[in-house]
Coordinates of C-alpha atoms and ligand atoms in Angstrom, one line a residue:
X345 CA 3.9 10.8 9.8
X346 CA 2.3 13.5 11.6
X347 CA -0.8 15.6 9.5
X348 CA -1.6 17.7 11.7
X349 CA 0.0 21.4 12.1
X350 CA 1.1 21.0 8.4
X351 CA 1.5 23.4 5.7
X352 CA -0.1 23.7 2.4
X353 CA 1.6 22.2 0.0
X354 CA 4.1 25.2 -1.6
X355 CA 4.0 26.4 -5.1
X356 CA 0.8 24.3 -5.9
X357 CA -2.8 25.5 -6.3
X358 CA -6.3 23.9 -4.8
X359 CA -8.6 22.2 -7.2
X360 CA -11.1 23.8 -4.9
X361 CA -11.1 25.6 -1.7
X362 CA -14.5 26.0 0.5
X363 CA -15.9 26.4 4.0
X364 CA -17.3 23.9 5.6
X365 CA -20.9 24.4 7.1
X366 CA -22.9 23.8 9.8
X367 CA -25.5 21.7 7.3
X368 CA -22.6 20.0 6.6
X369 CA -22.2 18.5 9.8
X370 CA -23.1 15.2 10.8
X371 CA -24.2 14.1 14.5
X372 CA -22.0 14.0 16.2
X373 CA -20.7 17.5 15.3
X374 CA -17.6 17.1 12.8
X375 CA -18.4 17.3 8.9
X376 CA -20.4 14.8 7.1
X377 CA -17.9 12.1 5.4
X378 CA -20.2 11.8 2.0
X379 CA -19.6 16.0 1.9
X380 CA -15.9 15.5 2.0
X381 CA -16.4 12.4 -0.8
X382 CA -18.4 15.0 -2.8
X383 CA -15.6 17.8 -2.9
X384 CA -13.1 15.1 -3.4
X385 CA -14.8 14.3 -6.4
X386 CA -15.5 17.4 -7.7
X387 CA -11.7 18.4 -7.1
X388 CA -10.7 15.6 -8.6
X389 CA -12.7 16.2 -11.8
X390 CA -10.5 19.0 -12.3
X391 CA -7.8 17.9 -13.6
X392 CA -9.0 15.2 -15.1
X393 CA -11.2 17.7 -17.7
X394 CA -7.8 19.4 -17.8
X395 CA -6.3 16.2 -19.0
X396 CA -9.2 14.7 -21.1
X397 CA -9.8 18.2 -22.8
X398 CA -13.7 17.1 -22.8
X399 CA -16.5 14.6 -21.2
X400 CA -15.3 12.7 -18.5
X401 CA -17.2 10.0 -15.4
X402 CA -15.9 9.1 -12.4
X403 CA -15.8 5.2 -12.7
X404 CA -13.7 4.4 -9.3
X405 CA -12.5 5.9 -5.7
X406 CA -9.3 3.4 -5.5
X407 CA -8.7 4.5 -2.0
X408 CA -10.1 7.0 0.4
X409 CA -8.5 7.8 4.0
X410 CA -10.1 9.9 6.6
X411 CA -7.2 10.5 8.9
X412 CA -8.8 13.9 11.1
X413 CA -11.8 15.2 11.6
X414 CA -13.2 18.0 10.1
X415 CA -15.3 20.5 11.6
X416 CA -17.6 23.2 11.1
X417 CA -16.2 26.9 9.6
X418 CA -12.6 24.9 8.9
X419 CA -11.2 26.4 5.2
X420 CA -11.1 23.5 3.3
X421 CA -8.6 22.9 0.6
X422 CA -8.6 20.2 -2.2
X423 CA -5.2 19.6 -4.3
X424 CA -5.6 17.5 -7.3
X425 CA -3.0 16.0 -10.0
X426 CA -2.9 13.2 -12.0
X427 CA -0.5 10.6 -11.3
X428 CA -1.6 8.2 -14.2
X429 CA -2.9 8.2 -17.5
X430 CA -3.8 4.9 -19.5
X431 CA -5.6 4.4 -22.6
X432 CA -8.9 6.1 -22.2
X433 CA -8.6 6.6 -18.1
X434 CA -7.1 9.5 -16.1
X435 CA -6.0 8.5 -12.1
X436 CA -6.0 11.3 -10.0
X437 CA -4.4 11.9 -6.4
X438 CA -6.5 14.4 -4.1
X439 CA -5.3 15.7 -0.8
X440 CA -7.4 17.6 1.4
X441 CA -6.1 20.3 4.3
X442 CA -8.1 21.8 7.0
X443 CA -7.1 25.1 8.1
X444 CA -8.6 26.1 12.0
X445 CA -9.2 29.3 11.4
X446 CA -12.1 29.5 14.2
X447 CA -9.9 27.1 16.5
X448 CA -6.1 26.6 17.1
X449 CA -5.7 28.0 13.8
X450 CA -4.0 24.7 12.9
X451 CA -3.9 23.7 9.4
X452 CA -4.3 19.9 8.9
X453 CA -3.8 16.9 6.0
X454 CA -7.5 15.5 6.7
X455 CA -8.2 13.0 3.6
X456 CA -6.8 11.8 0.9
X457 CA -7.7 9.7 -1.9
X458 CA -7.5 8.2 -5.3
X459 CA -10.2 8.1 -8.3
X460 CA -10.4 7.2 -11.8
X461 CA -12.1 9.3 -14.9
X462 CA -13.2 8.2 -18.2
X463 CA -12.7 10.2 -20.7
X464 CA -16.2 10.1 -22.6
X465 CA -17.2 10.5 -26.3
X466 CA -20.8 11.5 -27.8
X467 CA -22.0 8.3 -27.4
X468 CA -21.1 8.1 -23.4
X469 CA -18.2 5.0 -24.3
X470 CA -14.7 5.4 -23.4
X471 CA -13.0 7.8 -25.7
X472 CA -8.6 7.7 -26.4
X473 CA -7.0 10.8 -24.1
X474 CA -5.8 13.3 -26.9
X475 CA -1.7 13.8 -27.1
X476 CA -1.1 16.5 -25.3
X477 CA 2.4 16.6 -26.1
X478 CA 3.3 17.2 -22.4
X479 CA 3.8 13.2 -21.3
X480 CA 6.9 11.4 -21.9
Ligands
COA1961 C1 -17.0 4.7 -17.3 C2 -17.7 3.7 -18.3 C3 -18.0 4.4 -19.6 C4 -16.6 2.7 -18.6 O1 -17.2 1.7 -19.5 P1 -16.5 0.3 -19.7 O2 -17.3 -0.4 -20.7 O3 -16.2 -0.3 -18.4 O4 -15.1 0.7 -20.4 P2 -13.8 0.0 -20.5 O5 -13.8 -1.4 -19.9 O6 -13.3 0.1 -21.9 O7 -12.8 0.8 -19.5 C5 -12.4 2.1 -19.9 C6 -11.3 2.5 -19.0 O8 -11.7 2.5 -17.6 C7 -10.9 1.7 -16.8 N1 -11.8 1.1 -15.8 C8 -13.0 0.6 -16.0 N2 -13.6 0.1 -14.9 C9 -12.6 0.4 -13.9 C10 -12.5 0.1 -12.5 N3 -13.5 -0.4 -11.9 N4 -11.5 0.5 -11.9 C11 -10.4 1.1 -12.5 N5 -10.4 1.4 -13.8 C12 -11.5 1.0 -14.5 C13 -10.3 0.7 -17.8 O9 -9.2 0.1 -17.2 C14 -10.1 1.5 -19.0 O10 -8.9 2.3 -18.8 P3 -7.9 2.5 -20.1 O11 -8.6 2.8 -21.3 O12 -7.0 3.6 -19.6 O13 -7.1 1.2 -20.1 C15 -18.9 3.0 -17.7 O14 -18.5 2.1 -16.7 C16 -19.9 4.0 -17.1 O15 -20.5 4.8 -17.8 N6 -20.0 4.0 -15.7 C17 -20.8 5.0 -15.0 C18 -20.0 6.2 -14.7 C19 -20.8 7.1 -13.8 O16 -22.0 7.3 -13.9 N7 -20.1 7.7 -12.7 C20 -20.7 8.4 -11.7 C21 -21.0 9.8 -11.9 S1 -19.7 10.7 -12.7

């Protein structure tokens, strides 16, 4: 499936949208892969607050593709949304998009990825997710 020349995803909202800068770059010119792992995880802390209504850790990255570049002055977006809940853990989908604004203006699905929270109590040990009253 192609990702690039995409579209945002319709009628949802980024977690977090930035520009990617030139001290974000690596060597060989595109952006710095442990800069995109940041925003990842900082997008995907979102919803997981959201969820856990308090504390929460990041305690694994499942899965994390890399399928384009991205480079310097590209709009970056991060959509976030939890695809699991368990007992005291949140899992949480992130895709990130590329818009070329400074290039061919293309707007691509760069990265995605998967990460588990933890809600937290007082103490820093796993705390129960409070009913929200929104899950079947
Ligand atoms: C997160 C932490 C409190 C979990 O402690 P723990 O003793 O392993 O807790 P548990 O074994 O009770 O697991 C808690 C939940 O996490 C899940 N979990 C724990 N380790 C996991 C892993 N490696 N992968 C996926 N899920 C995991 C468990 O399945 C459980 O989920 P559930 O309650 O929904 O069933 C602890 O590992 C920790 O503090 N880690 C450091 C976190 C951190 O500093 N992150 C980086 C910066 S945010």
């Amino acid at each position: 499936m192609t990702k690039i020349n995409v579209r945002l995803p319709i009628g949802k909202q980024p977690a977090i949208k930035i520009v990617a800068m030139p001290k974000d770059a690596n060597a060989g010119g595109s952006i710095f892969g442990g800069w995109i792992m940041s925003q990842i995880d900082i997008a995907g802390a979102v919803p997981a607050l959201e969820r856990a209504q308090g504390k929460i850790v990041t305690v694994a990255v499942n899965s994390i593709e890399f399928h384009e570049p991205i480079f310097i002055g590209d709009l970056i977006s991060c959509y976030a949304e939890v695809i699991k809940t368990g007992c005291t853990s949140i899992t949480i989908k992130v895709e990130v998009y590329a818009e070329r604004y400074l290039s061919n203006r293309q707007t691509v699905k760069v990265t995605e990825a998967e990460l588990i929270y933890v809600a937290l109590d007082e103490n820093r040990k796993p705390r129960k997710l409070p009913d929200l009253g929104t899950e079947q």
